[in-house]
Short mmCIF file of C-alpha atoms and ligand atoms in Angstrom, two decimals:
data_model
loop_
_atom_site.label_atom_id
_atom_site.label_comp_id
_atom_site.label_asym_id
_atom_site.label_seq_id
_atom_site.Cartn_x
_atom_site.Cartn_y
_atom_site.Cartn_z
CA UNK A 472 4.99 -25.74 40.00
CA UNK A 473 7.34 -24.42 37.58
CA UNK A 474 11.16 -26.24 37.87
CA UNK A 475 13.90 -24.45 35.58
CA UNK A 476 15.42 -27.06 32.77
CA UNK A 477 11.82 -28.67 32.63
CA UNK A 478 11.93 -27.33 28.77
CA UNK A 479 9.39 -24.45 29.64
CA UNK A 480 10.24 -23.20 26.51
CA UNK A 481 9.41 -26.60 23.93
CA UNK A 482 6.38 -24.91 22.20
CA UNK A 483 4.37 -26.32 18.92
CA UNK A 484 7.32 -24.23 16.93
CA UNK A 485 10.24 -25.43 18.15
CA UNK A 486 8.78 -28.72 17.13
CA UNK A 487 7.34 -27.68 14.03
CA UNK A 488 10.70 -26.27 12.97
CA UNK A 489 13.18 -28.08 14.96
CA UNK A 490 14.97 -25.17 16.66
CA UNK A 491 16.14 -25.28 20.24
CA UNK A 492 14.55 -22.00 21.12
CA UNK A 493 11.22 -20.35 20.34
CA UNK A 494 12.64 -17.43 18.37
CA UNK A 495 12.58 -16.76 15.21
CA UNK A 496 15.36 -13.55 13.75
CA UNK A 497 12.59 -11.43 10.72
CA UNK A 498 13.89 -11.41 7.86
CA UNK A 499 15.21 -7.43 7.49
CA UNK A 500 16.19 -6.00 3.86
CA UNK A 501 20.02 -6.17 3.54
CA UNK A 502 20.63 -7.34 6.57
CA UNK A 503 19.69 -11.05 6.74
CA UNK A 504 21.87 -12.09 3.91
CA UNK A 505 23.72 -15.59 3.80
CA UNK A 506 26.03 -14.64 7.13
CA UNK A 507 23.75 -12.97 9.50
CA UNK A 508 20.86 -15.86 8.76
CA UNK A 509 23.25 -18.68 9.44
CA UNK A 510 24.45 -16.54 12.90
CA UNK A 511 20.54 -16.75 14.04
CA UNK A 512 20.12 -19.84 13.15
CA UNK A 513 23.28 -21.45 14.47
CA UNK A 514 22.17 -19.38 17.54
CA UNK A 515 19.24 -22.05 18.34
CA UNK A 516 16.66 -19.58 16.84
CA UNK A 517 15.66 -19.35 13.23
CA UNK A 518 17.22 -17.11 11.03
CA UNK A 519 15.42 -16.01 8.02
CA UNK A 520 17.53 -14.97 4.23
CA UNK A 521 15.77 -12.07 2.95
CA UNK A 522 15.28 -13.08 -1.47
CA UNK A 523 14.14 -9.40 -2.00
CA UNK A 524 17.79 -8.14 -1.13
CA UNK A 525 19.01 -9.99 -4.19
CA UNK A 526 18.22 -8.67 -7.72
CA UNK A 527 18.84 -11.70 -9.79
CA UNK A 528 17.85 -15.50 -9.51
CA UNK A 529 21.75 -16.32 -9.97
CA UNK A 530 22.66 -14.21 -6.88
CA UNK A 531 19.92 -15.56 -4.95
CA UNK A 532 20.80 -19.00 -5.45
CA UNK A 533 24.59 -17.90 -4.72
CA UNK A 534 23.16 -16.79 -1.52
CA UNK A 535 21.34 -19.82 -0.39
CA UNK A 536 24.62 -22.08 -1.48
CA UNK A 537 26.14 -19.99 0.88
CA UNK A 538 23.80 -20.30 3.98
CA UNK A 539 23.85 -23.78 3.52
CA UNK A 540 27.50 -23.82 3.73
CA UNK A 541 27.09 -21.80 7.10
CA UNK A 542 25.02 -23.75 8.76
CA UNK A 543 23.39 -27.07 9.59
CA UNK A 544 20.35 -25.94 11.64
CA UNK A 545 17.09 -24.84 10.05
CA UNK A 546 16.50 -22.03 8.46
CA UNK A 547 14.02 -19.68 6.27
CA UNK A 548 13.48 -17.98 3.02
CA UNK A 549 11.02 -14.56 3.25
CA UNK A 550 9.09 -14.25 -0.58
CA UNK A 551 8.46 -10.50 -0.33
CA UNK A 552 4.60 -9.67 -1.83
CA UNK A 553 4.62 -5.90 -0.79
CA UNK A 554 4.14 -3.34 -3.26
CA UNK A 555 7.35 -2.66 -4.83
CA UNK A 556 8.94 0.26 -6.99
CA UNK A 557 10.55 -2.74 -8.61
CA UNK A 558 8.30 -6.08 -8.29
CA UNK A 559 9.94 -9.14 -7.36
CA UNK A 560 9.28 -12.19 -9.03
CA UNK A 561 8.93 -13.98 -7.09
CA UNK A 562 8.35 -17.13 -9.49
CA UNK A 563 12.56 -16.73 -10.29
CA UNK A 564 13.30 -17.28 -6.11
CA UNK A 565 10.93 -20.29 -6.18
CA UNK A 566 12.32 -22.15 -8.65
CA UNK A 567 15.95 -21.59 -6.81
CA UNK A 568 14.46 -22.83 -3.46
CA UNK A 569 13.15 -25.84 -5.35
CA UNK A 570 16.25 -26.25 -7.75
CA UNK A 571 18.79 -25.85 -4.95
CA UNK A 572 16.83 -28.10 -2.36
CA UNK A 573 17.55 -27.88 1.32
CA UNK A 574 14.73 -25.41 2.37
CA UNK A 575 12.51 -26.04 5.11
CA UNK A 576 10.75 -23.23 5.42
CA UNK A 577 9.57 -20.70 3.14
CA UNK A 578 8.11 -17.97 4.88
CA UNK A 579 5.59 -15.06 2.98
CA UNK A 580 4.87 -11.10 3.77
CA UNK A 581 2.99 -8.51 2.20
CA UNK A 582 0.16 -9.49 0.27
CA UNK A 583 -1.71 -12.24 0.08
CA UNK A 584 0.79 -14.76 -2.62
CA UNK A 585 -0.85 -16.56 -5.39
CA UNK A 586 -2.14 -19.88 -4.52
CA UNK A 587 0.03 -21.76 -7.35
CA UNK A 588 2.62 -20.75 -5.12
CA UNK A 589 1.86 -21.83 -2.25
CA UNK A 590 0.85 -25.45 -3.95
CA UNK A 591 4.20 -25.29 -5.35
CA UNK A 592 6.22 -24.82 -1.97
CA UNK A 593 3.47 -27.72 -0.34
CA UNK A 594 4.02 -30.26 -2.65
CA UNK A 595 7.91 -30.30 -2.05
CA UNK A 596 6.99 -31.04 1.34
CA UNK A 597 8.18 -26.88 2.52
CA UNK A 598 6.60 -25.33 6.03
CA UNK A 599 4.76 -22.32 5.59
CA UNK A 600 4.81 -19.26 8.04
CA UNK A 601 3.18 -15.77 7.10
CA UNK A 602 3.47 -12.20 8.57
CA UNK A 603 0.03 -10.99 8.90
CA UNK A 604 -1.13 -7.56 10.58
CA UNK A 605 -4.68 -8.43 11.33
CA UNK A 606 -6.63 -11.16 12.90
CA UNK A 607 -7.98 -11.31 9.44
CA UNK A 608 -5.28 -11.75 7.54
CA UNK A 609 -4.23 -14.41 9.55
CA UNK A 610 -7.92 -16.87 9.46
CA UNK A 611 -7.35 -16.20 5.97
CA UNK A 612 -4.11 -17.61 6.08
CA UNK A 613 -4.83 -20.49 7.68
CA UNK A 614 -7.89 -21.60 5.43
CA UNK A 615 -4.92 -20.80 2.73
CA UNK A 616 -2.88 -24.02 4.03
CA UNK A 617 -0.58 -22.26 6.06
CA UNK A 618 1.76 -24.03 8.92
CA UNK A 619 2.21 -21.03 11.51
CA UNK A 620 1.41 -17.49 11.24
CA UNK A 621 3.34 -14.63 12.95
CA UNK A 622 0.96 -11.60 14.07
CA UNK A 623 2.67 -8.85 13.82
CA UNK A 624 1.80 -5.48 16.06
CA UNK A 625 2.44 -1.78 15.03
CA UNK A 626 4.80 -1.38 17.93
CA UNK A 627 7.34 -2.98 15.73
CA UNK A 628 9.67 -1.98 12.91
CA UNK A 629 8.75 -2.52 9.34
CA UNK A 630 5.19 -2.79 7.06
CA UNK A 631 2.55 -2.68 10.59
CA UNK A 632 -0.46 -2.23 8.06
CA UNK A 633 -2.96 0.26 8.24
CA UNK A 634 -5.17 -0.39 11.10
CA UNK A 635 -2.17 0.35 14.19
CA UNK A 636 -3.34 -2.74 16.04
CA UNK A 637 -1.01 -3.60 18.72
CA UNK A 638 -0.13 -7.54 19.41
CA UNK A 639 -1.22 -7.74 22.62
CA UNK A 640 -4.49 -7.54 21.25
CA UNK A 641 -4.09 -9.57 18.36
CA UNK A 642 -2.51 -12.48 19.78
CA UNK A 643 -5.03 -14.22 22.11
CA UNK A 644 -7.61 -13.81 19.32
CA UNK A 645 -5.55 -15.54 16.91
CA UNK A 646 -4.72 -18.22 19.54
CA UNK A 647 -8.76 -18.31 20.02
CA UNK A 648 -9.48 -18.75 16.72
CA UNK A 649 -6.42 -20.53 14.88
CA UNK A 650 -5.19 -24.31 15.18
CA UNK A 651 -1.79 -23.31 13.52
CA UNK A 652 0.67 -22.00 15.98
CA UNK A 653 0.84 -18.34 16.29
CA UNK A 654 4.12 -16.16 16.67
CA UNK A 655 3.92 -12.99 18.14
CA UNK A 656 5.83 -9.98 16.69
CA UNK A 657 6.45 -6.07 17.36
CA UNK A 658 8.15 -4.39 20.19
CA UNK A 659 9.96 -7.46 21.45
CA UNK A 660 13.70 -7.14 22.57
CA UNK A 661 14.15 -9.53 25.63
CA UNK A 662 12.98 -11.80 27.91
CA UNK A 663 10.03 -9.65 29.61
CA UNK A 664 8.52 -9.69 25.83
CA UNK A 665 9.21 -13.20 25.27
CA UNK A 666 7.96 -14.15 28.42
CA UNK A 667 5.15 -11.80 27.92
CA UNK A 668 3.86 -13.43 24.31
CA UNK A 669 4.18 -16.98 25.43
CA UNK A 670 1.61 -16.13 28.32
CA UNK A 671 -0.69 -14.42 25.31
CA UNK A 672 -0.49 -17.89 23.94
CA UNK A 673 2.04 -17.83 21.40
CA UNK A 674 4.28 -20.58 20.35
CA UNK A 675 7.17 -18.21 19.72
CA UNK A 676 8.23 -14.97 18.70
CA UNK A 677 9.69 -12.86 16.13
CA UNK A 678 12.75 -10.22 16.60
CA UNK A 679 13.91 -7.38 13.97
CA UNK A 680 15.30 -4.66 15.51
CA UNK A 681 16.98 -6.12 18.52
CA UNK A 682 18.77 -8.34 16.30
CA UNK A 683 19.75 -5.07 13.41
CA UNK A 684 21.41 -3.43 16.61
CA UNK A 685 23.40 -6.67 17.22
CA UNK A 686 27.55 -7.70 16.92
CA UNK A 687 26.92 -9.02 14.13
CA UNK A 688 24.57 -6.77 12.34
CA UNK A 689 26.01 -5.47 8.53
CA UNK A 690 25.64 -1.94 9.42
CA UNK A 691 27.73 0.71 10.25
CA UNK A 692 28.85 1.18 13.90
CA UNK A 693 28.32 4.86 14.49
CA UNK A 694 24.56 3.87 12.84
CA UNK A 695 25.05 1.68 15.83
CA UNK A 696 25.79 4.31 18.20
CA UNK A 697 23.48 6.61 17.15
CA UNK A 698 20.03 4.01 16.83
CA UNK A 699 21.02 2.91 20.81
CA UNK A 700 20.93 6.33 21.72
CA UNK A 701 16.99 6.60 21.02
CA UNK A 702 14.02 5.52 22.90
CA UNK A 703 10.43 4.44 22.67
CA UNK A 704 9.17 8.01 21.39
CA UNK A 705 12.38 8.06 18.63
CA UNK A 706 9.88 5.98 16.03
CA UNK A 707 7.72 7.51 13.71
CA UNK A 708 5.52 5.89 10.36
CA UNK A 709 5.69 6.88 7.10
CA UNK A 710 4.10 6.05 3.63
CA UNK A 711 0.81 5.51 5.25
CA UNK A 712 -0.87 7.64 2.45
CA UNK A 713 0.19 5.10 0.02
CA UNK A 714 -1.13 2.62 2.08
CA UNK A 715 2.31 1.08 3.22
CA UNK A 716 2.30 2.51 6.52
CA UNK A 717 6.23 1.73 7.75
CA UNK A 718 7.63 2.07 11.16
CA UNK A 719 11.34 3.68 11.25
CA UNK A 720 13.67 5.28 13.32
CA UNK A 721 12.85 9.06 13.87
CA UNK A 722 15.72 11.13 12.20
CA UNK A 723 15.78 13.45 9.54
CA UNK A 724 14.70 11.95 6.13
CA UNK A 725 11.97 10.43 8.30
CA UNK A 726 10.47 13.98 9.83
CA UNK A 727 11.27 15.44 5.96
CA UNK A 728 9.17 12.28 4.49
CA UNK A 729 6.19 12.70 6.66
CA UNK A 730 6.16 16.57 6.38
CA UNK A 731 6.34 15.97 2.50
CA UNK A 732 2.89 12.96 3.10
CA UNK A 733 1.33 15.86 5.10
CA UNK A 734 1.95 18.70 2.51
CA UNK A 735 0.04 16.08 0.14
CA UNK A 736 3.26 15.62 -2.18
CA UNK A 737 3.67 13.35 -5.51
CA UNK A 738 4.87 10.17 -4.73
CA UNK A 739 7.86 10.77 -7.47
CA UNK A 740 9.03 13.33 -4.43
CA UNK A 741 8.74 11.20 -1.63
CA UNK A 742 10.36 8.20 -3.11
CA UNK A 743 13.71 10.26 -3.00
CA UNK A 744 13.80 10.80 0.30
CA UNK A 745 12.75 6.96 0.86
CA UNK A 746 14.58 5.31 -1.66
CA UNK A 747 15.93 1.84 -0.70
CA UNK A 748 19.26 2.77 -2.39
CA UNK A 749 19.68 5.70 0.47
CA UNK A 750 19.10 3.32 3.06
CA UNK A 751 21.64 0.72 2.05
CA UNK A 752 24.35 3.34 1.93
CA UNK A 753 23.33 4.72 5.15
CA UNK A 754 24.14 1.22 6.63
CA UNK A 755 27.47 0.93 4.48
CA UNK A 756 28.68 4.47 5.16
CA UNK A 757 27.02 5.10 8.73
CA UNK A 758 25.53 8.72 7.60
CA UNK A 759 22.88 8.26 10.21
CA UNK A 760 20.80 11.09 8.19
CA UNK A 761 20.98 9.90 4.63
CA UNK A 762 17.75 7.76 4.05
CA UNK A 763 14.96 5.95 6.21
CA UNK A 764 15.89 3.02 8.11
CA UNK A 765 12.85 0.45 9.60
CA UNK A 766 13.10 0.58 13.53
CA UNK A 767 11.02 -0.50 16.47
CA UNK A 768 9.17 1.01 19.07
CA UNK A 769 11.49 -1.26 21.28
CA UNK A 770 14.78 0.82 20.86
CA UNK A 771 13.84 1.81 23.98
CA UNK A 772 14.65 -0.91 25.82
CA UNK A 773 17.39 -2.05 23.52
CA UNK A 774 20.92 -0.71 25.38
CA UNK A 775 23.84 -2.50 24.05
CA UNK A 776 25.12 -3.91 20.78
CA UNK A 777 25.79 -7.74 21.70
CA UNK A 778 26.36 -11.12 19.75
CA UNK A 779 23.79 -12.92 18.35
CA UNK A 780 23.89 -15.96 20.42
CA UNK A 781 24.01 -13.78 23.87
CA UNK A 782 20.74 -11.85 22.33
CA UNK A 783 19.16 -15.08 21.89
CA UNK A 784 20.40 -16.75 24.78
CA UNK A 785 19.84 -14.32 27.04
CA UNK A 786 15.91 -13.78 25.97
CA UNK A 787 15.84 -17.82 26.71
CA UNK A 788 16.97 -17.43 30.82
CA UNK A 789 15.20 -14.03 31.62
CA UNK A 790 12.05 -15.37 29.72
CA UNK A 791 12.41 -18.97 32.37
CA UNK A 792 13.55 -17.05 34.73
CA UNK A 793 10.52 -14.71 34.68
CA UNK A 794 8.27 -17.83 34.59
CA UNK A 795 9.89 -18.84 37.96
CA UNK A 796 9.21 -16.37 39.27
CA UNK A 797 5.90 -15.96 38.23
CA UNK A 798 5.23 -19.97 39.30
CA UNK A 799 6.45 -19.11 42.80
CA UNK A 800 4.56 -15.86 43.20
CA UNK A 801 7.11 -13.11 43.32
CA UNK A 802 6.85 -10.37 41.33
CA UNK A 803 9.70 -8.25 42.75
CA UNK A 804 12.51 -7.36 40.35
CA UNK A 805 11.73 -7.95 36.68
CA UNK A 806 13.67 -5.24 35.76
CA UNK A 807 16.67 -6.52 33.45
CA UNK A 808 16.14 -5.07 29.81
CA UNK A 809 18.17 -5.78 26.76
C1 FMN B 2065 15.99 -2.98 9.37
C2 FMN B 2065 14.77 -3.83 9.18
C3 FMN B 2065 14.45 -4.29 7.90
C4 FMN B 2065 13.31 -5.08 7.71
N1 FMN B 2065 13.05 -5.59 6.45
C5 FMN B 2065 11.98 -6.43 6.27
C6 FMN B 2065 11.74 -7.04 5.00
O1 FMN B 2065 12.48 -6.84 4.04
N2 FMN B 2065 10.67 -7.87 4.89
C7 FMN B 2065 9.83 -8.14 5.94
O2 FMN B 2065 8.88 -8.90 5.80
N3 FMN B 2065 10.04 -7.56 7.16
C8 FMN B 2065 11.09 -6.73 7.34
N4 FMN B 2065 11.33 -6.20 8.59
C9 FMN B 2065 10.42 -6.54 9.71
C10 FMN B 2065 10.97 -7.72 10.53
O3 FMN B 2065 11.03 -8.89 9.77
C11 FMN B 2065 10.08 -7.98 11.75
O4 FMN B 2065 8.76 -8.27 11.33
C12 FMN B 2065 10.05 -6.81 12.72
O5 FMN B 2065 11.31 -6.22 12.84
C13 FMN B 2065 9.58 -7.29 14.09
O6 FMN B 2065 9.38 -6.19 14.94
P1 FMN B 2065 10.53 -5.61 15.94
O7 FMN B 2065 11.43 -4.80 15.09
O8 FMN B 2065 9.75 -4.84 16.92
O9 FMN B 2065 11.22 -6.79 16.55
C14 FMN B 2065 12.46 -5.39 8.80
C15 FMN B 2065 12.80 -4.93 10.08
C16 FMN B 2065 13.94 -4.17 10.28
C17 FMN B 2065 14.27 -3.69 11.68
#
């Protein structure tokens, strides 16, 4: 019989990582700088610092001074391997997480990373998590020495890989196959998905967009306004015929990018409309039509712009609530919502 406080919600990845709660904020492309990391993490989750989002090894290491001036609780570095207009190297952010120490966790996305790398990070004792979009990817990952692996479905905002698999496919057949613990990923806002992934046999689970339409989010407010104003049908993907399908929110230079992938136009077109400079203006500036901007099939459900800690907090007692409820067989009113 399920009792509430009985720590329902201990899992292999709270322990791995030592966070209070099984939640882990993605890292998201200028967004999860020094600040809003250290507001996930200090939230009981585990905020991730995005390296990509920082052009030189100087202000990277700048960055991760500052985080650890923020906070005291664990937290992540994301080592970006997709394909890039300007490729990272990622060699520079390595030796800063080694240089600067106090890294825990290093986690990878994209491609698979060269295995010097990964030796590297291993030998300084560093936890290993990677965001894989098949049940492939993520054996593979495993045999590769990772610690954890988050499976990430197409519901959700960002790189969802080619294939459109969803998690809750994914997820038990990772938790079949895998001794690592698995984190679940894509389309989850609040408690019902939390609730929802732990039953699929995950250890934990990772947010993106909930958390980009949060208090404490860098982005404009009327972006704000306007991204809780859509629903579950306000997604569409792009740059699939480059073979980086991306999930984002439905507005203009989204409809004008996938009409310019249908009409079978040069990449040196498209990449204006997609351009990573557009974006970050859009979320300085707040034109909510200036550039593409990653976004979940979730918005749906996602209804107010709160704090951090409430988002987090509040995913934590509708997830135990939920199991209560479950444990003492009434299924009436799950109906709360982010
Ligand atoms: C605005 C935004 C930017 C993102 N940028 C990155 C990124 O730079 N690297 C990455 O691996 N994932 C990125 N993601 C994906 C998230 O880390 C996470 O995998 C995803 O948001 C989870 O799905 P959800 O949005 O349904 O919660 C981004 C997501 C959002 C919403």
């Amino acid at each position: 019989m399920y009792e509430r406080g009985r720590d329902l919600l201990k899992t292999r990845i709270t322990e791995l990582f030592g966070i209070e709660h099984p939640i882990i904020g993605g890292c998201m492309q200028w967004i999860t700088g020094p600040e809003f990391t250290a507001a996930v993490s200090n939230a009981g989750a585990l905020g991730i610092m995005s390296s990509a989002m920082f052009p030189t090894q100087e202000g990277f290491r700048d960055a991760l001074r500052e985080l650890k001036g923020l906070t005291d609780k664990p937290f992540a570095v994301n080592l970006n391997l997709f394909p890039a207009l300007r490729p990272m190297d990622n060699e520079l952010y390595l030796d800063a997480i080694l240089g600067e120490g106090g890294v825990g966790i290093v986690e990878t996305s994209g491609s698979r990373p060269p295995a010097e790398l990964l030796s590297r990070l291993k030998e300084h004792g560093i936890l290993l998590m990677h965001k894989c979009t098949s049940v492939h990817h993520a054996v593979v990952a495993e045999e590769m020495g990772y610690d954890a692996v988050t499976v990430f479905g197409s519901e959700g905002g960002g790189h969802i890989g080619n294939a459109g698999l969803t998690f809750l496919s994914m997820v038990p057949r990772c938790v079949d196959l895998l001794k690592i613990p698995v984190i679940a990923a894509g389309g989850i806002a609040d408690g019902r998905g939390l609730a929802a992934a732990l039953a699929l046999g995950a250890q934990g689970v990772l947010i993106g967009t909930r958390l980009l339409l949060s208090e404490e989010s860098p982005i404009h407010d009327d972006l704000k306004s306007r991204m809780l104003a859509a629903c579950e049908t306000d997604t569409v993907t792009v740059l699939g015929t480059v073979h980086n399908t991306l999930r984002v929110w439905k507005n203009p230079a989204a409809e004008k990018t996938a009409e310019l992938e249908a009409a079978g136009a040069a990449f040196e077109e498209i990449i204006k409309v997609v351009a990573g400079s557009l974006t970050r203006n859009m979320f300085e500036m707040g034109d909510p039509d200036a550039g593409i901007v990653v976004c979940s099939q979730d918005i749906g459900i996602i209804n107010e712009i709160r704090p951090v800690s409430e988002i987090i907090g509040g995913m934590v007692e509708e997830a135990e609530a939920i199991a209560g409820r479950l444990a003492a067989g009434d299924l009436s009113d799950v109906q709360e919502g982010g």
